[in-house]
Amino acid sequence: MNSITTAQAPRNVRWILLGVMLAMLLGMLDNMIIGTAMPTIVGELGGLDRLSWVVSAYTLATAASTPIWAKLGDLFGRKTNYLTSIAIFLIGSGLSGAAQNMDQLIGFRVLQGIGAGGLAAGAFAIIGELIPPRERAKYMGMTASVMAFATIGGPLVGGFVTDHLGWRWAFYLNLPLGIIAFAWCQATLHLTARRPNAKIDYLGAALLTVTISAIVLIATWGGSEYAWGSPQVLTAIAVAAIGLPAFLWSQTRAPEPIIPLNLFGNRNFALVSVLSVVAGVTMFGAVSFLPLFQQTVQGASASNSGLLLLPMMVPIIVVSQLAGRVMSKTGRYKVFPIAGGVLLTAGSIALATMDTDTSRFTAGVYMAMLGAGMGFLMQMTVLIAQNSVAMKDIGAASGVQTLFRTLGGSFGVALFGALFNRQVRGHEHLAGVAAGIDSIFTWSAVLCAIGLVAALFIVEVPLRQPGAPAASAGDRAPAKETVPQG
């Protein structure tokens, strides 16, 4: 075993990462595309009563498998792990496109979601392994661009493909692009092998899968599919209440835990975990409800709903790129999550003031504030988390942040949906929608203020440069790290 230090990023790293980003894009794009195809799918396959499961099955499988994929990458190597997740995603895509009934489609969507669970966390971990933290911020902006493109382009692509090629091509389209991504990653990724004799935490994986599935079902079902006091929701709550402590107990006994609990003993890691939840709540809430306000109150067209989010998405791309370049030059980063918290809070407060007389331009300015806050914050959470842990845990750290963002988004949509529905009842339609949006972003401002407080307590640990030792799980950079060579 040789001691290694943080290596210089490959000269052609952007070229290498194109394949990784393409695979990540497919996973993020899928739910956005399929949303616009759902009416056509139901018209051909039937199963209207199970419509929501086409989306929920994918979300459940993605959330539950993300931390498991991340840990497997730490143990057995990220290249093989990433290629496997691409392959499973493509098999699920092909089978989903060939589904003959709604039950088959839901089952194949689970398989597709399992593959997708390895794409986002795997991409972050690969960036973490290829690029030292001082340079990494420049490349994290690529992931923000992928997310923005998926959010804007997904509904547009989905509508075009469904209208001109049929709904099955919403899935088949993944195949040629995914094969290109697979071949690209196979040819260009050259990563360190990991520990071939490491033990997989099967008990932890099973408990985590059950617990996360129950948590996502609570967020998905509660107050929408079923009443909060229904047997279905209460059962999910009971499973989560039993499963979470059982999982935490299993992690204290496993030689290679899926989520090493000592990561949360690191101050920065714990704080950015709070920020990941806040970012997920705010992002998914805004994406879900702002187009409704624009269409219903402001009279915008629903046919190009993805374009309605441009005022929020463009600042995410621009700000994340600028922040990354500044961070790479200065090595300083604490200012960015603080700025993100300030802008998210201010943007949420501004959006909470909208009413039936608010112009599209004014709403766009408020959305831009929210987007700029996201640009400062979203990728920084992963970067700070990676800088807070040893290289052997960088995948687990990335997976935890991705998972918290996903869970935050699930609960954000559920919480905001309940607030919205309560405000709409008893009001005239347009005024009710405006009141619902105000209530959503009032609570969003409260959550963002909590995130701002967390950002203020982050300790700015110097970002490692090429040739510097890898970080430990503590708040200070260690002297050196030992990683097996394979």
Short mmCIF file of C-alpha atoms in Angstrom, two decimals:
data_model
loop_
_atom_site.label_atom_id
_atom_site.label_comp_id
_atom_site.label_asym_id
_atom_site.label_seq_id
_atom_site.Cartn_x
_atom_site.Cartn_y
_atom_site.Cartn_z
CA MET A 1 0.00 0.00 0.00
CA ASN A 2 1.38 3.35 -0.99
CA SER A 3 0.67 6.73 0.47
CA ILE A 4 -0.68 9.07 -2.14
CA THR A 5 -1.50 12.72 -2.23
CA THR A 6 -4.05 14.66 -4.20
CA ALA A 7 -3.02 14.39 -7.83
CA GLN A 8 -2.95 17.00 -10.53
CA ALA A 9 -6.12 16.96 -12.62
CA PRO A 10 -5.64 15.41 -16.08
CA ARG A 11 -5.04 17.97 -18.82
CA ASN A 12 -8.04 16.75 -20.80
CA VAL A 13 -10.34 16.47 -17.79
CA ARG A 14 -13.21 18.40 -19.38
CA TRP A 15 -13.10 16.03 -22.33
CA ILE A 16 -13.14 13.06 -19.94
CA LEU A 17 -16.07 14.45 -17.96
CA LEU A 18 -18.28 14.92 -21.02
CA GLY A 19 -19.23 11.24 -20.94
CA VAL A 20 -19.86 11.37 -17.21
CA MET A 21 -22.06 14.47 -17.58
CA LEU A 22 -24.01 12.90 -20.46
CA ALA A 23 -24.89 9.90 -18.29
CA MET A 24 -25.81 12.18 -15.39
CA LEU A 25 -28.01 14.24 -17.73
CA LEU A 26 -29.97 11.17 -18.81
CA GLY A 27 -30.81 10.30 -15.20
CA MET A 28 -31.93 13.85 -14.37
CA LEU A 29 -33.77 14.33 -17.66
CA ASP A 30 -35.86 11.19 -17.43
CA ASN A 31 -38.54 12.27 -14.96
CA MET A 32 -38.84 15.66 -16.65
CA ILE A 33 -39.40 14.04 -20.04
CA ILE A 34 -41.83 11.40 -18.83
CA GLY A 35 -44.07 13.93 -17.12
CA THR A 36 -45.25 15.37 -20.43
CA ALA A 37 -45.78 11.89 -21.90
CA MET A 38 -47.98 10.59 -19.08
CA PRO A 39 -51.39 11.45 -20.64
CA THR A 40 -50.43 9.56 -23.80
CA ILE A 41 -49.09 6.59 -21.81
CA VAL A 42 -52.33 6.29 -19.83
CA GLY A 43 -54.33 6.55 -23.06
CA GLU A 44 -52.52 3.50 -24.48
CA LEU A 45 -51.78 1.34 -21.43
CA GLY A 46 -54.65 2.34 -19.13
CA GLY A 47 -54.06 2.14 -15.39
CA LEU A 48 -55.03 5.69 -14.50
CA ASP A 49 -55.29 4.68 -10.84
CA ARG A 50 -51.58 3.76 -10.87
CA LEU A 51 -50.41 6.79 -12.83
CA SER A 52 -48.48 8.37 -9.97
CA TRP A 53 -46.43 5.21 -9.49
CA VAL A 54 -44.71 5.67 -12.83
CA VAL A 55 -42.94 8.67 -11.29
CA SER A 56 -42.89 7.49 -7.66
CA ALA A 57 -41.30 4.12 -8.49
CA TYR A 58 -38.40 5.86 -10.21
CA THR A 59 -37.97 8.38 -7.40
CA LEU A 60 -38.06 5.69 -4.72
CA ALA A 61 -35.51 3.49 -6.45
CA THR A 62 -33.20 6.42 -7.17
CA ALA A 63 -33.26 7.73 -3.61
CA ALA A 64 -32.83 4.31 -1.99
CA SER A 65 -29.97 3.21 -4.23
CA THR A 66 -27.95 6.45 -4.29
CA PRO A 67 -25.97 5.96 -1.02
CA ILE A 68 -25.44 2.27 -1.81
CA TRP A 69 -23.94 3.04 -5.22
CA ALA A 70 -21.80 5.73 -3.62
CA LYS A 71 -20.36 3.33 -1.04
CA LEU A 72 -19.75 0.59 -3.61
CA GLY A 73 -17.72 3.10 -5.61
CA ASP A 74 -15.57 3.78 -2.54
CA LEU A 75 -14.99 0.06 -2.06
CA PHE A 76 -14.55 -1.38 -5.53
CA GLY A 77 -13.66 1.49 -7.83
CA ARG A 78 -15.73 4.25 -9.36
CA LYS A 79 -15.26 3.40 -13.03
CA THR A 80 -16.75 -0.09 -12.86
CA ASN A 81 -19.43 1.22 -10.52
CA TYR A 82 -20.41 4.02 -12.88
CA LEU A 83 -20.43 1.81 -15.96
CA THR A 84 -22.65 -0.68 -14.14
CA SER A 85 -25.13 2.03 -13.16
CA ILE A 86 -25.26 3.26 -16.78
CA ALA A 87 -25.88 -0.30 -18.02
CA ILE A 88 -28.71 -0.90 -15.53
CA PHE A 89 -30.27 2.46 -16.42
CA LEU A 90 -30.18 1.58 -20.13
CA ILE A 91 -31.69 -1.87 -19.58
CA GLY A 92 -34.47 -0.28 -17.53
CA SER A 93 -35.01 2.34 -20.25
CA GLY A 94 -35.29 -0.23 -23.02
CA LEU A 95 -37.70 -2.40 -21.03
CA SER A 96 -39.79 0.64 -20.03
CA GLY A 97 -40.14 1.59 -23.68
CA ALA A 98 -41.31 -1.94 -24.50
CA ALA A 99 -43.79 -2.21 -21.59
CA GLN A 100 -47.18 -3.66 -22.54
CA ASN A 101 -49.14 -2.63 -19.48
CA MET A 102 -48.93 -0.21 -16.57
CA ASP A 103 -47.66 -2.81 -14.08
CA GLN A 104 -44.75 -3.70 -16.36
CA LEU A 105 -43.92 -0.05 -16.84
CA ILE A 106 -43.85 0.59 -13.09
CA GLY A 107 -41.60 -2.44 -12.51
CA PHE A 108 -39.19 -1.43 -15.25
CA ARG A 109 -39.13 2.11 -13.91
CA VAL A 110 -37.84 0.70 -10.62
CA LEU A 111 -34.95 -0.92 -12.51
CA GLN A 112 -34.31 2.31 -14.36
CA GLY A 113 -34.34 4.25 -11.08
CA ILE A 114 -31.83 1.87 -9.49
CA GLY A 115 -29.43 2.66 -12.32
CA ALA A 116 -30.13 6.38 -12.05
CA GLY A 117 -29.21 6.26 -8.36
CA GLY A 118 -25.59 5.70 -9.31
CA LEU A 119 -25.37 8.45 -11.92
CA ALA A 120 -25.50 11.72 -9.94
CA ALA A 121 -23.57 10.59 -6.84
CA GLY A 122 -21.12 8.71 -9.06
CA ALA A 123 -20.47 11.81 -11.15
CA PHE A 124 -19.70 13.90 -8.05
CA ALA A 125 -17.39 11.20 -6.71
CA ILE A 126 -15.54 10.87 -10.02
CA ILE A 127 -14.98 14.62 -10.10
CA GLY A 128 -13.75 14.34 -6.50
CA GLU A 129 -11.24 11.65 -7.41
CA LEU A 130 -9.96 13.18 -10.64
CA ILE A 131 -9.63 16.78 -9.51
CA PRO A 132 -8.12 18.31 -6.35
CA PRO A 133 -10.50 20.53 -4.34
CA ARG A 134 -8.78 23.79 -5.24
CA GLU A 135 -9.60 23.13 -8.92
CA ARG A 136 -12.76 21.10 -8.36
CA ALA A 137 -15.09 24.07 -7.99
CA LYS A 138 -14.65 24.99 -11.67
CA TYR A 139 -15.96 21.61 -12.72
CA MET A 140 -18.81 21.40 -10.24
CA GLY A 141 -20.45 24.15 -12.31
CA MET A 142 -20.84 21.58 -15.08
CA THR A 143 -23.24 19.63 -12.88
CA ALA A 144 -25.29 22.76 -12.23
CA SER A 145 -25.55 23.30 -15.98
CA VAL A 146 -26.72 19.70 -16.45
CA MET A 147 -29.40 20.16 -13.79
CA ALA A 148 -30.63 23.41 -15.34
CA PHE A 149 -30.70 21.94 -18.84
CA ALA A 150 -32.67 18.92 -17.60
CA THR A 151 -35.22 21.14 -15.85
CA ILE A 152 -35.73 23.43 -18.84
CA GLY A 153 -35.21 20.98 -21.68
CA GLY A 154 -37.00 17.96 -20.21
CA PRO A 155 -40.60 19.13 -20.76
CA LEU A 156 -39.71 20.50 -24.21
CA VAL A 157 -38.00 17.30 -25.33
CA GLY A 158 -40.71 15.15 -23.80
CA GLY A 159 -43.47 17.03 -25.58
CA PHE A 160 -41.68 16.96 -28.95
CA VAL A 161 -40.76 13.27 -28.77
CA THR A 162 -44.24 12.21 -27.63
CA ASP A 163 -45.98 14.22 -30.36
CA HIS A 164 -43.70 13.15 -33.23
CA LEU A 165 -42.29 9.73 -32.31
CA GLY A 166 -44.59 8.35 -29.61
CA TRP A 167 -44.21 8.00 -25.84
CA ARG A 168 -42.00 4.90 -26.08
CA TRP A 169 -39.25 7.01 -27.57
CA ALA A 170 -39.14 9.03 -24.38
CA PHE A 171 -37.37 5.91 -23.07
CA TYR A 172 -35.73 4.63 -26.26
CA LEU A 173 -33.98 7.98 -26.70
CA ASN A 174 -31.82 7.07 -23.71
CA LEU A 175 -30.33 4.07 -25.50
CA PRO A 176 -28.11 5.66 -28.18
CA LEU A 177 -27.08 8.51 -25.88
CA GLY A 178 -26.42 6.11 -23.00
CA ILE A 179 -24.33 3.81 -25.19
CA ILE A 180 -22.21 6.81 -26.20
CA ALA A 181 -21.79 7.78 -22.54
CA PHE A 182 -20.85 4.19 -21.61
CA ALA A 183 -18.26 3.91 -24.39
CA TRP A 184 -16.88 7.36 -23.60
CA CYS A 185 -16.41 6.57 -19.91
CA GLN A 186 -14.94 3.15 -20.69
CA ALA A 187 -12.35 4.69 -22.99
CA THR A 188 -11.40 7.83 -21.05
CA LEU A 189 -11.81 7.15 -17.33
CA HIS A 190 -8.65 5.90 -15.64
CA LEU A 191 -9.24 5.72 -11.91
CA THR A 192 -7.52 4.05 -8.95
CA ALA A 193 -8.72 0.56 -8.09
CA ARG A 194 -10.06 0.05 -4.58
CA ARG A 195 -10.19 -2.68 -1.96
CA PRO A 196 -11.12 -5.98 -3.67
CA ASN A 197 -11.61 -7.86 -0.37
CA ALA A 198 -13.83 -5.27 1.30
CA LYS A 199 -17.06 -6.52 2.87
CA ILE A 200 -20.41 -5.24 1.67
CA ASP A 201 -22.80 -4.11 4.39
CA TYR A 202 -25.82 -6.11 3.22
CA LEU A 203 -27.83 -5.54 6.41
CA GLY A 204 -27.24 -1.79 6.28
CA ALA A 205 -28.16 -1.70 2.59
CA ALA A 206 -31.43 -3.55 3.22
CA LEU A 207 -32.39 -1.40 6.21
CA LEU A 208 -31.50 1.80 4.36
CA THR A 209 -33.54 0.80 1.31
CA VAL A 210 -36.62 0.04 3.42
CA THR A 211 -36.24 3.21 5.50
CA ILE A 212 -35.71 5.58 2.58
CA SER A 213 -38.58 3.98 0.66
CA ALA A 214 -40.87 4.53 3.65
CA ILE A 215 -39.74 8.16 4.04
CA VAL A 216 -40.31 8.92 0.35
CA LEU A 217 -43.73 7.23 0.47
CA ILE A 218 -44.71 9.37 3.47
CA ALA A 219 -43.79 12.49 1.50
CA THR A 220 -45.48 11.22 -1.67
CA TRP A 221 -48.67 9.83 -0.16
CA GLY A 222 -49.35 12.07 2.82
CA GLY A 223 -52.19 14.50 2.19
CA SER A 224 -52.39 13.72 -1.55
CA GLU A 225 -52.75 10.03 -2.42
CA TYR A 226 -53.95 9.19 1.10
CA ALA A 227 -54.97 11.12 4.20
CA TRP A 228 -52.28 11.57 6.84
CA GLY A 229 -54.24 9.34 9.21
CA SER A 230 -54.82 6.58 6.65
CA PRO A 231 -53.48 3.04 7.25
CA GLN A 232 -51.11 3.41 4.29
CA VAL A 233 -49.40 6.55 5.58
CA LEU A 234 -49.39 5.37 9.20
CA THR A 235 -47.77 2.10 8.11
CA ALA A 236 -45.08 3.98 6.22
CA ILE A 237 -44.46 6.17 9.27
CA ALA A 238 -44.15 3.09 11.49
CA VAL A 239 -41.70 1.44 9.08
CA ALA A 240 -39.58 4.60 8.96
CA ALA A 241 -39.70 4.99 12.76
CA ILE A 242 -38.42 1.42 13.22
CA GLY A 243 -36.12 1.34 10.22
CA LEU A 244 -34.12 4.51 10.94
CA PRO A 245 -32.79 3.56 14.39
CA ALA A 246 -32.21 0.00 13.19
CA PHE A 247 -30.14 1.33 10.28
CA LEU A 248 -28.16 3.66 12.54
CA TRP A 249 -27.46 0.74 14.90
CA SER A 250 -26.28 -1.42 11.99
CA GLN A 251 -23.85 1.29 10.89
CA THR A 252 -22.11 1.23 14.28
CA ARG A 253 -21.36 -2.50 13.85
CA ALA A 254 -20.55 -2.85 10.15
CA PRO A 255 -16.83 -2.98 9.18
CA GLU A 256 -17.65 -0.98 6.02
CA PRO A 257 -20.87 0.94 6.78
CA ILE A 258 -22.95 2.29 3.89
CA ILE A 259 -22.97 5.71 5.58
CA PRO A 260 -20.08 6.06 8.04
CA LEU A 261 -21.68 7.86 10.97
CA ASN A 262 -18.38 9.43 11.96
CA LEU A 263 -18.78 11.71 8.95
CA PHE A 264 -21.42 13.63 10.90
CA GLY A 265 -18.91 14.21 13.67
CA ASN A 266 -17.24 16.61 11.28
CA ARG A 267 -18.69 20.07 11.82
CA ASN A 268 -18.61 21.15 8.19
CA PHE A 269 -20.10 17.90 6.91
CA ALA A 270 -23.02 18.15 9.34
CA LEU A 271 -23.65 21.81 8.45
CA VAL A 272 -23.62 21.31 4.68
CA SER A 273 -25.98 18.36 5.16
CA VAL A 274 -28.48 20.88 6.56
CA LEU A 275 -27.80 23.11 3.56
CA SER A 276 -28.41 20.20 1.16
CA VAL A 277 -31.84 19.62 2.67
CA VAL A 278 -32.66 23.33 2.45
CA ALA A 279 -31.48 23.48 -1.17
CA GLY A 280 -33.61 20.45 -2.05
CA VAL A 281 -36.73 21.84 -0.39
CA THR A 282 -36.36 25.24 -2.07
CA MET A 283 -35.36 23.96 -5.50
CA PHE A 284 -38.04 21.30 -5.89
CA GLY A 285 -40.68 23.55 -4.37
CA ALA A 286 -39.90 26.36 -6.78
CA VAL A 287 -39.79 24.07 -9.82
CA SER A 288 -43.11 22.47 -8.85
CA PHE A 289 -45.16 25.56 -7.97
CA LEU A 290 -43.77 28.65 -9.74
CA PRO A 291 -44.94 27.51 -13.20
CA LEU A 292 -48.42 27.04 -11.72
CA PHE A 293 -48.46 30.68 -10.59
CA GLN A 294 -47.14 31.85 -13.97
CA GLN A 295 -49.71 29.86 -15.91
CA THR A 296 -52.74 30.43 -13.68
CA VAL A 297 -52.27 33.99 -12.42
CA GLN A 298 -50.05 35.53 -15.09
CA GLY A 299 -51.56 33.73 -18.08
CA ALA A 300 -48.35 32.13 -19.38
CA SER A 301 -48.64 29.24 -21.83
CA ALA A 302 -48.39 25.75 -20.36
CA SER A 303 -47.05 24.27 -23.61
CA ASN A 304 -43.50 25.47 -22.92
CA SER A 305 -43.53 25.15 -19.13
CA GLY A 306 -39.80 24.48 -18.97
CA LEU A 307 -39.08 27.92 -20.43
CA LEU A 308 -41.01 29.54 -17.61
CA LEU A 309 -38.16 28.62 -15.27
CA LEU A 310 -35.45 30.33 -17.35
CA PRO A 311 -35.25 33.37 -15.02
CA MET A 312 -34.28 31.00 -12.20
CA MET A 313 -32.15 28.50 -14.12
CA VAL A 314 -29.90 30.91 -16.03
CA PRO A 315 -28.54 32.51 -12.82
CA ILE A 316 -27.85 29.02 -11.42
CA ILE A 317 -25.57 28.28 -14.37
CA VAL A 318 -23.86 31.68 -14.46
CA VAL A 319 -23.34 32.09 -10.71
CA SER A 320 -22.10 28.53 -10.15
CA GLN A 321 -19.50 29.00 -12.90
CA LEU A 322 -18.33 32.36 -11.56
CA ALA A 323 -18.19 31.14 -7.96
CA GLY A 324 -16.20 28.11 -9.06
CA ARG A 325 -13.59 30.21 -10.82
CA VAL A 326 -13.23 32.59 -7.89
CA MET A 327 -12.89 29.69 -5.47
CA SER A 328 -10.22 28.05 -7.64
CA LYS A 329 -8.17 31.25 -7.67
CA THR A 330 -8.52 32.19 -4.02
CA GLY A 331 -9.11 28.88 -2.25
CA ARG A 332 -11.81 30.59 -0.15
CA TYR A 333 -15.36 29.30 -0.10
CA LYS A 334 -17.24 30.22 3.10
CA VAL A 335 -18.56 33.42 1.53
CA PHE A 336 -20.47 31.44 -1.11
CA PRO A 337 -22.84 29.39 1.08
CA ILE A 338 -23.43 32.55 3.13
CA ALA A 339 -24.25 34.53 -0.02
CA GLY A 340 -26.42 31.65 -1.17
CA GLY A 341 -28.32 31.64 2.13
CA VAL A 342 -28.84 35.41 1.97
CA LEU A 343 -30.12 35.33 -1.62
CA LEU A 344 -32.34 32.29 -1.05
CA THR A 345 -33.91 33.93 1.98
CA ALA A 346 -34.34 37.29 0.22
CA GLY A 347 -35.68 35.64 -2.93
CA SER A 348 -38.18 33.58 -0.95
CA ILE A 349 -39.36 36.69 0.93
CA ALA A 350 -39.76 38.54 -2.36
CA LEU A 351 -41.69 35.65 -3.96
CA ALA A 352 -43.96 35.54 -0.89
CA THR A 353 -45.12 39.09 -1.70
CA MET A 354 -46.49 38.21 -5.15
CA ASP A 355 -50.18 38.68 -5.84
CA THR A 356 -52.52 38.81 -8.81
CA ASP A 357 -51.06 42.17 -9.91
CA THR A 358 -47.40 41.07 -9.94
CA SER A 359 -45.93 41.45 -13.43
CA ARG A 360 -43.96 38.73 -15.21
CA PHE A 361 -40.86 40.93 -15.15
CA THR A 362 -41.07 41.43 -11.39
CA ALA A 363 -41.64 37.71 -10.81
CA GLY A 364 -38.65 37.02 -13.06
CA VAL A 365 -36.43 39.28 -10.95
CA TYR A 366 -37.50 37.48 -7.79
CA MET A 367 -36.86 34.12 -9.44
CA ALA A 368 -33.41 35.30 -10.52
CA MET A 369 -32.57 36.09 -6.89
CA LEU A 370 -33.58 32.56 -5.92
CA GLY A 371 -31.57 31.11 -8.80
CA ALA A 372 -28.46 33.09 -7.87
CA GLY A 373 -28.75 31.75 -4.32
CA MET A 374 -28.95 28.24 -5.70
CA GLY A 375 -25.91 28.86 -7.87
CA PHE A 376 -23.86 29.89 -4.84
CA LEU A 377 -25.06 27.01 -2.72
CA MET A 378 -25.97 23.77 -4.47
CA GLN A 379 -22.59 22.54 -5.75
CA MET A 380 -20.73 24.07 -2.79
CA THR A 381 -22.43 21.62 -0.43
CA VAL A 382 -20.87 18.67 -2.25
CA LEU A 383 -17.48 20.37 -2.55
CA ILE A 384 -17.30 21.27 1.16
CA ALA A 385 -18.48 17.78 2.12
CA GLN A 386 -15.77 16.19 -0.05
CA ASN A 387 -13.12 18.48 1.42
CA SER A 388 -14.21 17.39 4.91
CA VAL A 389 -13.63 13.64 4.51
CA ALA A 390 -10.85 11.22 3.63
CA MET A 391 -10.53 10.21 -0.02
CA LYS A 392 -11.73 6.69 0.83
CA ASP A 393 -15.09 8.17 1.92
CA ILE A 394 -15.54 10.73 -0.84
CA GLY A 395 -18.20 8.64 -2.59
CA ALA A 396 -20.19 8.12 0.60
CA ALA A 397 -19.96 11.85 1.33
CA SER A 398 -21.22 12.73 -2.16
CA GLY A 399 -24.01 10.16 -1.89
CA VAL A 400 -25.20 11.49 1.45
CA GLN A 401 -25.43 15.05 0.12
CA THR A 402 -27.29 13.87 -3.00
CA LEU A 403 -29.65 11.80 -0.85
CA PHE A 404 -30.39 14.68 1.54
CA ARG A 405 -31.13 16.98 -1.38
CA THR A 406 -33.51 14.38 -2.85
CA LEU A 407 -35.28 13.75 0.45
CA GLY A 408 -35.49 17.48 1.08
CA GLY A 409 -37.09 17.89 -2.32
CA SER A 410 -39.62 15.10 -1.66
CA PHE A 411 -40.69 16.56 1.66
CA GLY A 412 -40.58 20.09 0.26
CA VAL A 413 -43.09 19.25 -2.45
CA ALA A 414 -45.30 17.42 0.05
CA LEU A 415 -45.15 20.25 2.61
CA PHE A 416 -45.68 22.98 0.04
CA GLY A 417 -48.49 21.03 -1.58
CA ALA A 418 -50.32 20.83 1.75
CA LEU A 419 -49.80 24.55 2.38
CA PHE A 420 -50.96 25.41 -1.13
CA ASN A 421 -54.11 23.30 -0.95
CA ARG A 422 -55.07 24.78 2.42
CA GLN A 423 -54.77 28.33 1.08
CA VAL A 424 -56.61 27.67 -2.18
CA ARG A 425 -59.69 26.31 -0.42
CA GLY A 426 -62.21 29.03 0.30
CA HIS A 427 -60.63 31.63 -2.04
CA GLU A 428 -61.50 32.83 -5.50
CA HIS A 429 -59.36 30.85 -7.97
CA LEU A 430 -56.69 33.38 -8.95
CA ALA A 431 -56.49 34.90 -5.48
CA GLY A 432 -56.28 31.41 -3.99
CA VAL A 433 -53.36 30.43 -6.18
CA ALA A 434 -51.54 33.66 -5.27
CA ALA A 435 -52.24 33.09 -1.56
CA GLY A 436 -50.97 29.52 -1.86
CA ILE A 437 -47.71 30.68 -3.46
CA ASP A 438 -47.28 33.32 -0.74
CA SER A 439 -47.69 30.68 1.96
CA ILE A 440 -45.19 28.36 0.27
CA PHE A 441 -42.44 30.95 0.02
CA THR A 442 -43.06 32.35 3.48
CA TRP A 443 -42.16 28.96 4.90
CA SER A 444 -39.39 28.62 2.35
CA ALA A 445 -37.89 31.86 3.71
CA VAL A 446 -37.93 30.40 7.23
CA LEU A 447 -36.11 27.26 6.08
CA CYS A 448 -33.61 29.28 4.04
CA ALA A 449 -32.89 31.45 7.09
CA ILE A 450 -32.06 28.26 9.01
CA GLY A 451 -29.71 27.34 6.17
CA LEU A 452 -28.09 30.77 6.40
CA VAL A 453 -27.42 30.25 10.10
CA ALA A 454 -25.82 26.89 9.30
CA ALA A 455 -23.63 28.54 6.64
CA LEU A 456 -22.39 31.12 9.14
CA PHE A 457 -20.94 28.35 11.33
CA ILE A 458 -18.97 26.65 8.55
CA VAL A 459 -15.23 26.55 9.26
CA GLU A 460 -13.18 27.49 6.21
CA VAL A 461 -10.65 24.66 5.90
CA PRO A 462 -8.09 25.42 3.14
CA LEU A 463 -8.86 23.62 -0.11
CA ARG A 464 -6.15 21.18 -1.08
CA GLN A 465 -4.08 21.96 -4.15
CA PRO A 466 -2.30 19.47 -6.46
CA GLY A 467 0.30 17.60 -4.44
CA ALA A 468 -1.38 18.39 -1.10
CA PRO A 469 -2.48 15.56 1.21
CA ALA A 470 -6.01 14.28 1.11
CA ALA A 471 -8.40 15.52 3.79
CA SER A 472 -9.47 13.68 6.89
CA ALA A 473 -12.87 13.57 8.50
CA GLY A 474 -11.82 16.29 10.91
CA ASP A 475 -12.03 20.03 10.56
CA ARG A 476 -8.32 20.28 9.84
CA ALA A 477 -6.44 18.90 6.89
CA PRO A 478 -4.40 15.82 7.84
CA ALA A 479 -0.80 15.11 7.14
CA LYS A 480 -1.33 12.24 4.74
CA GLU A 481 -3.76 9.52 3.68
CA THR A 482 -3.13 5.94 2.73
CA VAL A 483 -5.11 4.47 -0.14
CA PRO A 484 -4.50 0.99 -1.57
CA GLN A 485 -3.35 0.89 -5.16
CA GLY A 486 -4.94 -1.61 -7.48
#
